[in-house]
Short mmCIF file of C-alpha atoms in Angstrom, two decimals:
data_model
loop_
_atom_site.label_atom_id
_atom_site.label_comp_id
_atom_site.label_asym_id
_atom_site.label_seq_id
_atom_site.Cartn_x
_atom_site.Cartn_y
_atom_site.Cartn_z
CA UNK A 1 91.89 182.66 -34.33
CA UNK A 2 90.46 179.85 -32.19
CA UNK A 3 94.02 180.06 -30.10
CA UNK A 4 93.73 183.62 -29.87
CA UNK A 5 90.19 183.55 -28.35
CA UNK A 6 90.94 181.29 -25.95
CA UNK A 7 94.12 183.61 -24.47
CA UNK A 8 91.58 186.22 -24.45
CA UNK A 9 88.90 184.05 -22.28
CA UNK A 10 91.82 183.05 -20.02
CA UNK A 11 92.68 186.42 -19.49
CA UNK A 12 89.47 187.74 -18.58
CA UNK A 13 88.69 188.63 -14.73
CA UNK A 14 86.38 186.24 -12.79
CA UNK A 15 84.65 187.60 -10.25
CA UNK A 16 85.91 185.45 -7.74
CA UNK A 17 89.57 186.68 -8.66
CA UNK A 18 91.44 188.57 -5.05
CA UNK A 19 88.72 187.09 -3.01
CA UNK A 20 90.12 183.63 -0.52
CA UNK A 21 88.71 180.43 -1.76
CA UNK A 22 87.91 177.62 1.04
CA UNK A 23 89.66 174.39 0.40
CA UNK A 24 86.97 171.67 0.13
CA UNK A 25 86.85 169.70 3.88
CA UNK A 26 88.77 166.96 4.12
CA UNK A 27 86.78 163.80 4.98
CA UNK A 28 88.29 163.55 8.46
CA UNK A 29 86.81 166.84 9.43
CA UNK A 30 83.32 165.78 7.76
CA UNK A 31 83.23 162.97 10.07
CA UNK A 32 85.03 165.00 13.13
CA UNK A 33 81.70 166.60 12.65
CA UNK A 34 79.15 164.55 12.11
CA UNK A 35 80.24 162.68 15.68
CA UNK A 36 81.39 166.13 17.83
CA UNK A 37 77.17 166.50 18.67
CA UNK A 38 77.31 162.80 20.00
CA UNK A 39 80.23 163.60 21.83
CA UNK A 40 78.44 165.68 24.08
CA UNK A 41 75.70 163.95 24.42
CA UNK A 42 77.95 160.79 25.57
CA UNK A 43 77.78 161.74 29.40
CA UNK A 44 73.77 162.67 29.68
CA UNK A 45 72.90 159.13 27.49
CA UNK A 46 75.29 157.16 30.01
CA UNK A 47 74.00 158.91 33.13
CA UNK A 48 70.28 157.85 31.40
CA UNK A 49 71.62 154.37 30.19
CA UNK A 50 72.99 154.17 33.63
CA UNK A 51 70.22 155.32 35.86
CA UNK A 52 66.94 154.54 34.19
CA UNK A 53 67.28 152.28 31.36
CA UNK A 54 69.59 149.46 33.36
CA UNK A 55 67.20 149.85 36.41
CA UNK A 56 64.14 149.68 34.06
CA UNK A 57 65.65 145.98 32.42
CA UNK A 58 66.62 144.71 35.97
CA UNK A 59 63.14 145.85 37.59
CA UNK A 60 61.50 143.80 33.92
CA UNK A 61 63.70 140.74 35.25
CA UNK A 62 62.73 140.56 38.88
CA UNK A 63 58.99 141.02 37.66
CA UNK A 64 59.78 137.59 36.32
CA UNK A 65 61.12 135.73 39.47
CA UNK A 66 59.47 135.49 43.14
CA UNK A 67 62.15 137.30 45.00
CA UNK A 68 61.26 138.59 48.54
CA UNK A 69 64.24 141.62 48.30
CA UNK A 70 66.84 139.13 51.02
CA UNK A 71 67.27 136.07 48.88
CA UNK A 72 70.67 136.07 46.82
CA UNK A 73 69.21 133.87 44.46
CA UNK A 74 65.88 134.15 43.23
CA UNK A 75 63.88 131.90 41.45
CA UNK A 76 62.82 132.03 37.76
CA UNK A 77 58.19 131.83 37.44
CA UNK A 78 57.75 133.51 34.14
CA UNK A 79 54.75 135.45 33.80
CA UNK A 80 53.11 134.07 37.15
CA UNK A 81 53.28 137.05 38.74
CA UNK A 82 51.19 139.13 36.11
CA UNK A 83 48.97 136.01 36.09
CA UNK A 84 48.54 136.93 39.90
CA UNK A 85 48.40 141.20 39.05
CA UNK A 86 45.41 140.07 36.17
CA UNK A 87 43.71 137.39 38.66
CA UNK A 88 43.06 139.89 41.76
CA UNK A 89 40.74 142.55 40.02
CA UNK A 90 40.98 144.18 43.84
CA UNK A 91 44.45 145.29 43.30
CA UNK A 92 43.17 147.73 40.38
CA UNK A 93 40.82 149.38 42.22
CA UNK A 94 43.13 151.64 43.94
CA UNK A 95 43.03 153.30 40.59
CA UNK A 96 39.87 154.62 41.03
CA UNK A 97 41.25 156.54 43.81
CA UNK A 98 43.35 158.51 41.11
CA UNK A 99 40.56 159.89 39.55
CA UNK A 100 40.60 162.40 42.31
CA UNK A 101 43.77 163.48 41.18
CA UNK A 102 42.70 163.71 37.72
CA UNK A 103 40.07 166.02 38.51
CA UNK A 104 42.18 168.01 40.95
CA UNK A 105 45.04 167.98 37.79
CA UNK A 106 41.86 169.91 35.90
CA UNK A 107 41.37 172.14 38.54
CA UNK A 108 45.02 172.34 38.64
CA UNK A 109 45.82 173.34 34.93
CA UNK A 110 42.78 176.14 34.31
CA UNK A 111 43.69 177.83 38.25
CA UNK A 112 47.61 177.77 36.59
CA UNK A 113 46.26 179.16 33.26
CA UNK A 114 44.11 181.73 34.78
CA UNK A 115 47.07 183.41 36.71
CA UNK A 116 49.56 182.82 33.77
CA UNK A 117 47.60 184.79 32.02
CA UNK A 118 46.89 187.70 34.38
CA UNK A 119 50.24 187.61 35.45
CA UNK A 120 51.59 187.83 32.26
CA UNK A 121 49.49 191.64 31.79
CA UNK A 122 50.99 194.96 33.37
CA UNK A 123 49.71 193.96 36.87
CA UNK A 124 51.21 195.92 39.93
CA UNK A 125 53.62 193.44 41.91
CA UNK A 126 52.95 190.52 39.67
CA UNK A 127 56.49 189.44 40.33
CA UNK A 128 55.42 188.84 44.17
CA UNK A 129 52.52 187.44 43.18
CA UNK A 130 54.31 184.94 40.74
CA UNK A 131 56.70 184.21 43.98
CA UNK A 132 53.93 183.64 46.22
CA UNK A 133 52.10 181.15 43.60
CA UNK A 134 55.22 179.27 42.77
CA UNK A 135 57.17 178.88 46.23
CA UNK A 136 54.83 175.90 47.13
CA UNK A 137 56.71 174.03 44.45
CA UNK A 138 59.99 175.25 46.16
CA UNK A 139 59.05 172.95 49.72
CA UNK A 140 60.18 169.54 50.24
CA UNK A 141 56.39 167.05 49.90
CA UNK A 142 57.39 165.66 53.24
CA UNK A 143 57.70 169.30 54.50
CA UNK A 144 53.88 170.10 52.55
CA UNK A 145 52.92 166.22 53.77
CA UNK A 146 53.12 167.73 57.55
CA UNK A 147 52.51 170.83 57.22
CA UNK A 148 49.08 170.09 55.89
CA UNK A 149 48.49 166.82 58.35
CA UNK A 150 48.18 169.60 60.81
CA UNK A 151 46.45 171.86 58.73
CA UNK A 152 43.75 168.88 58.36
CA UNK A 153 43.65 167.48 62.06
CA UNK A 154 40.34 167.86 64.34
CA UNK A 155 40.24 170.94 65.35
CA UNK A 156 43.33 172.37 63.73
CA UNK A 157 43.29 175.57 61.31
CA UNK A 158 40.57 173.98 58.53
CA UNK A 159 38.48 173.78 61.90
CA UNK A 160 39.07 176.83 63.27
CA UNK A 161 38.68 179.07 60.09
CA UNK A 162 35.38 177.19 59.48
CA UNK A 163 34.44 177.50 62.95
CA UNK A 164 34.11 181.55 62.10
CA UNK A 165 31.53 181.13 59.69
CA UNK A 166 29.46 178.32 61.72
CA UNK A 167 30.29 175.50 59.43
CA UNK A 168 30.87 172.05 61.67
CA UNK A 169 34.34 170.66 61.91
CA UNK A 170 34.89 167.32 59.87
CA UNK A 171 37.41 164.51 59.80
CA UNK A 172 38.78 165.94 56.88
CA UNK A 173 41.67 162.81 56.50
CA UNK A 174 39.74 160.26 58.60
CA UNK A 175 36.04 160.28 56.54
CA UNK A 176 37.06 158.08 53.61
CA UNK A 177 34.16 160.59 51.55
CA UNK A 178 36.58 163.63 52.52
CA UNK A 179 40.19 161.97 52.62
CA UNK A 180 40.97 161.88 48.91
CA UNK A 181 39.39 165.40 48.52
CA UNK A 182 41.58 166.82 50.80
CA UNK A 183 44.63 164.93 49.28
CA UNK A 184 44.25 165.97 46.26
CA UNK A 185 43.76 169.60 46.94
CA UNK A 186 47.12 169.66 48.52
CA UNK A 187 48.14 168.60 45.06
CA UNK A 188 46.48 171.47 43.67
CA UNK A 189 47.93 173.84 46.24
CA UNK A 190 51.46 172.09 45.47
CA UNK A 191 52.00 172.70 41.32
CA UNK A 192 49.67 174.84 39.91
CA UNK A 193 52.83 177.17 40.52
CA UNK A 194 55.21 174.80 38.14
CA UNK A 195 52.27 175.12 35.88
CA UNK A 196 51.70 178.91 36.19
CA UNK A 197 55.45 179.38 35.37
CA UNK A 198 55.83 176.63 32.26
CA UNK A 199 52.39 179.21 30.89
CA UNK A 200 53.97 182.61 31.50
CA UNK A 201 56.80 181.16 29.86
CA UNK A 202 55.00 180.20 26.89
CA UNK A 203 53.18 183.07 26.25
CA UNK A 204 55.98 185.57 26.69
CA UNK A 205 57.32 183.91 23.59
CA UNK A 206 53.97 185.01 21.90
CA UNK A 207 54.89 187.89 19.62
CA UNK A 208 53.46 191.33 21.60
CA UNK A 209 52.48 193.15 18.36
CA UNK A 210 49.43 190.31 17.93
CA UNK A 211 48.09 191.72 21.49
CA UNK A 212 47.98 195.43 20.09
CA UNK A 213 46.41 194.42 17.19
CA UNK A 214 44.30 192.27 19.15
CA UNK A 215 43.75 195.69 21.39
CA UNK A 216 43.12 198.22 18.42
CA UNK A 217 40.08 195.62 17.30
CA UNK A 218 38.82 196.17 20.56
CA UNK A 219 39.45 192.69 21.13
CA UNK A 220 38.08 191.46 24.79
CA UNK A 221 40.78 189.44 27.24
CA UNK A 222 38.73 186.14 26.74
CA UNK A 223 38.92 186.86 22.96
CA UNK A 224 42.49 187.73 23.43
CA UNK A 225 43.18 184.57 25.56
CA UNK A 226 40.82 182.40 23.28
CA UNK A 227 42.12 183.42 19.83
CA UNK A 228 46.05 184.29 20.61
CA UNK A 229 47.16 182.79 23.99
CA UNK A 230 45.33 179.28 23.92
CA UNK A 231 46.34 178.07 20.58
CA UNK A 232 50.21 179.97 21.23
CA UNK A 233 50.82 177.98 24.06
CA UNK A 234 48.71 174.40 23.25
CA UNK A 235 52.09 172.37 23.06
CA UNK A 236 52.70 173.69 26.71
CA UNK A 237 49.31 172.89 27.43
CA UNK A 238 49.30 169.14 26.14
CA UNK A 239 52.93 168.92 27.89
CA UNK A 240 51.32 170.04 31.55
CA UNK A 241 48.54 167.64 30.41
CA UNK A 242 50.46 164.48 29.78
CA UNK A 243 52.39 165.18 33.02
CA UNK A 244 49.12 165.98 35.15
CA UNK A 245 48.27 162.15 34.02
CA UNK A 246 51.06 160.37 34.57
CA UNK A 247 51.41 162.24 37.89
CA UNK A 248 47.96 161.15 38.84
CA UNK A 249 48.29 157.76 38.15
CA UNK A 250 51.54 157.53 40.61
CA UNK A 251 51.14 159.68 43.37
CA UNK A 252 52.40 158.78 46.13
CA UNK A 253 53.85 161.11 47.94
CA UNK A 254 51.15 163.04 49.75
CA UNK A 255 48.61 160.31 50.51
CA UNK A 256 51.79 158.44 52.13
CA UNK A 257 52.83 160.33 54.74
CA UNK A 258 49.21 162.27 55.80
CA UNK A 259 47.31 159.33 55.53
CA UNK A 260 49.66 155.88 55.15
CA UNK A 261 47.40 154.72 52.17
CA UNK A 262 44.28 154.21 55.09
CA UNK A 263 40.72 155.06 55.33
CA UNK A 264 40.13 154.52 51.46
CA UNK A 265 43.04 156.54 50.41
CA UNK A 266 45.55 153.97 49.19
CA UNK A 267 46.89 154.56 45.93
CA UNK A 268 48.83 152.02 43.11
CA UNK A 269 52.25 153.03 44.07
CA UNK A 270 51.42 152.87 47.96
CA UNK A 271 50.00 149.60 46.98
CA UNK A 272 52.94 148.38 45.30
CA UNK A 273 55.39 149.52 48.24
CA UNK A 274 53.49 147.81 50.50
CA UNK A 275 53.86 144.38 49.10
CA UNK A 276 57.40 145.12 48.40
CA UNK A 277 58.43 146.29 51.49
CA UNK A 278 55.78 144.56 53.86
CA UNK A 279 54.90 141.48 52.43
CA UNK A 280 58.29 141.19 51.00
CA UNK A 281 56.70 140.33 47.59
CA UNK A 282 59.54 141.97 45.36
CA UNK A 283 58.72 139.94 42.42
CA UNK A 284 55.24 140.74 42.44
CA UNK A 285 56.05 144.49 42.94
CA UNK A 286 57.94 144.79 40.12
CA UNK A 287 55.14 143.06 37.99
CA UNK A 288 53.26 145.58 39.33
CA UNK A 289 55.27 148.63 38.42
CA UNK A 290 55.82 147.12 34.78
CA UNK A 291 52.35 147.14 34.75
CA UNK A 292 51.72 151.02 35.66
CA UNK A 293 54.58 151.65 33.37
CA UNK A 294 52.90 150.39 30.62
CA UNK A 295 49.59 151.98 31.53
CA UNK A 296 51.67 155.79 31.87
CA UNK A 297 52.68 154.89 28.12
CA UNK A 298 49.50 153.86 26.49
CA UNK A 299 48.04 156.48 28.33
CA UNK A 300 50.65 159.25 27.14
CA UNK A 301 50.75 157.68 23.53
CA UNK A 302 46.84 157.82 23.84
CA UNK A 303 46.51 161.58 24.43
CA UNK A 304 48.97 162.42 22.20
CA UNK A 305 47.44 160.92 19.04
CA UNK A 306 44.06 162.82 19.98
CA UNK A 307 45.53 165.87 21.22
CA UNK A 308 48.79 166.09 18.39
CA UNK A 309 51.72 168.31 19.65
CA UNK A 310 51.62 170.92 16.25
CA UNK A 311 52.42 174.03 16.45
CA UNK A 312 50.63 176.94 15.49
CA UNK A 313 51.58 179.92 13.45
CA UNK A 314 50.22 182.91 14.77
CA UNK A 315 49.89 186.17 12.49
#
C-alpha cells in the first residue's frame, strides 16, 4: 500500500507542470551584476577623482608649503600658513561683506518661490514669462558684470530712470554704503530664475488631485501654498538654501569685474586671488581656500542637521 501511494503522489499534476522553470543564476552572472552599476559609474568617479578630488589633495599640500606659484621647488612650513590665516583677524572681515549676499539669497529664494508658484497656475503666457525670468541665468557673469557696470555708472540708466521721479543720482558702485547693495542685487536679478525653475519643477511633481480637493474646501492660494506646496517641495527648498550659502560665502564673480574688490566691496575669494596672484603668496592662498572649504562644509552640515532633508507624504 505504502508503494502504491507513493506512485499515486508522483503521478499527480503540480501546478507548475507545462510552465518554463528558470535555472538558478550562476554565480558569475550574480557578480556580472552586482559590478555592471559600477561599471558605469567608472568614467563620472574618474572624471571627479580626476578633476576635484586630486586638485582638492594638491591645493591641501601647497597650503602646507610657502610657494609663490614660479618656484619648482617649494618649501615644506607646516601649519604656518594657517598660523598666519588665524593671526590676521583683518583677513576675516571680508566675510562680513557676504552677509549682503545672504540677505539678497533671502530675497532671492521667496521672489523665486513667489513666481514658481504663480507660474505654476493656468496663467496666460506663463511660458514667456518663465523665459523672461530664467534667461538671466542663460548670460555669461562677465556679460551681466558689464552690462550692469553701465547700468550703475553716474549718470547711466539707474540715474536717468530715477531722474523721472526727482530722486538724486548716487554713486551706486563708488559709495562703499551703496556698493555691496547694488552687487548683490545683480545677484538677485541673476538666479532667482535657476531658482524659479528647480520650484516649478518641484511642484509639478505634486499630485494635482490635492489642489482640487484643496479647491472644493474653498481652500485660499496662501492656504494652498502653505499646506500643499511648501511642505511638497521643502527638500527643493533646503537644496536652493544650502546652495544660496555656499554661493554667498564665495562670490566672486560680480564684485570682481564691476568693482575689483574696492570701495569696501572685497570679498574672501577676491581676497584670496589677490594674494595668490598679486602678492604671489600661493601657499598662503591655498591655506586660505582650505579654510573657506571647511567653513562651506560646517556650514552645509550645520543647516542640514536643523533643517533635515525628509520628505513629506502628502494625501
Amino acid at each position: 500500500m505504502a508503494d502504491r501511494g507513493v506512485g499515486i503522489a508522483t503521478r499527480v499534476p503540480s501546478v507548475h507542470r507545462g510552465l518554463p522553470v528558470a535555472p538558478p543564476p550562476k554565480r558569475g552572472a550574480r557578480l556580472g551584476n552586482r559590478w555592471t552599476p559600477w561599471l558605469f559609474l567608472l568614467v563620472p568617479l574618474a572624471f571627479l577623482a580626476v578633476f576635484t578630488f586630486v586638485p582638492v589633495a594638491d591645493m591641501f599640500f601647497y597650503s602646507l608649503t610657502d610657494w609663490d606659484g614660479l618656484s619648482p621647488s617649494p618649501s615644506f612650513v607646516g601649519l604656518d600658513n594657517y598660523v598666519d590665516l588665524f593671526t590676521r583677524p583683518q583677513l576675516f572681515q571680508v566675510f562680513a561683506v557676504s552677509l549682503f549676499y545672504l540677505v539678497g539669497a533671502a530675497v532671492q529664494i521667496v521672489a523665486a518661490l513667489y513666481f514658481a508658484t504663480l507660474l505654476s497656475s493656468k496663467l496666460r503666457l506663463r511660458n514667456v514669462f518663465k523665459g523672461v525670468l530664467f534667461f538671466p541665468y542663460l548670460i555669461n557673469g562677465v556679460a551681466i558684470g558689464f552690462v550692469f557696470l553701465y547700468f550703475f555708472q553716474p549718470d547711466g540708466t539707474l540715474d536717468t530712470v530715477l531722474r523721472l521721479v526727482d530722486v538724486d543720482p548716487r554713486l551706486w558702485l563708488g559709495d562703499p554704503g551703496l556698493v555691496n547693495t547694488s552687487l548683490a542685487s545683480v545677484s538677485v536679478w541673476r538666479f532667482t530664475g535657476l531658482n524659479m525653475v528647480l520650484f516649478i519643477g518641484a511642484i509639478q511633481s505634486i499630485p494635482p488631485q490635492l489642489y482640487e480637493a484643496a479647491e472644493l474646501d474653498g481652500a485660499t492660494r496662501w492656504q494652498q501654498f502653505r499646506h500643499i506646496i511648501a511642505p511638497g517641495i521643502r527638500p527643493v527648498i533646503s537644496l536652493s538654501a544650502i546652495l544660496a550659502v555656499s554661493g554667498a560665502l564665495s562670490v566672486f564673480e560680480i564684485p570682481f569685474i564691476m568693482t575689483g574688490g574696492s570701495n569696501n566691496s572685497e570679498t574672501f575669494v577676491i581676497q584670496t586671488i589677490k594674494l595668490a596672484f598679486n602678492f604671489n603668496k600661493v601657499g598662503l592662498a591655498c591655506a586660505a581656500t582650505v579654510v573657506l572649504l571647511g567653513i562651506v562644509l560646517v556650514v552645509t552640515w550645520l543647516q542640514r542637521r536643523i533643517v533635515p532633508d525628509e520628505r513629506v507624504e502628502l494625501s
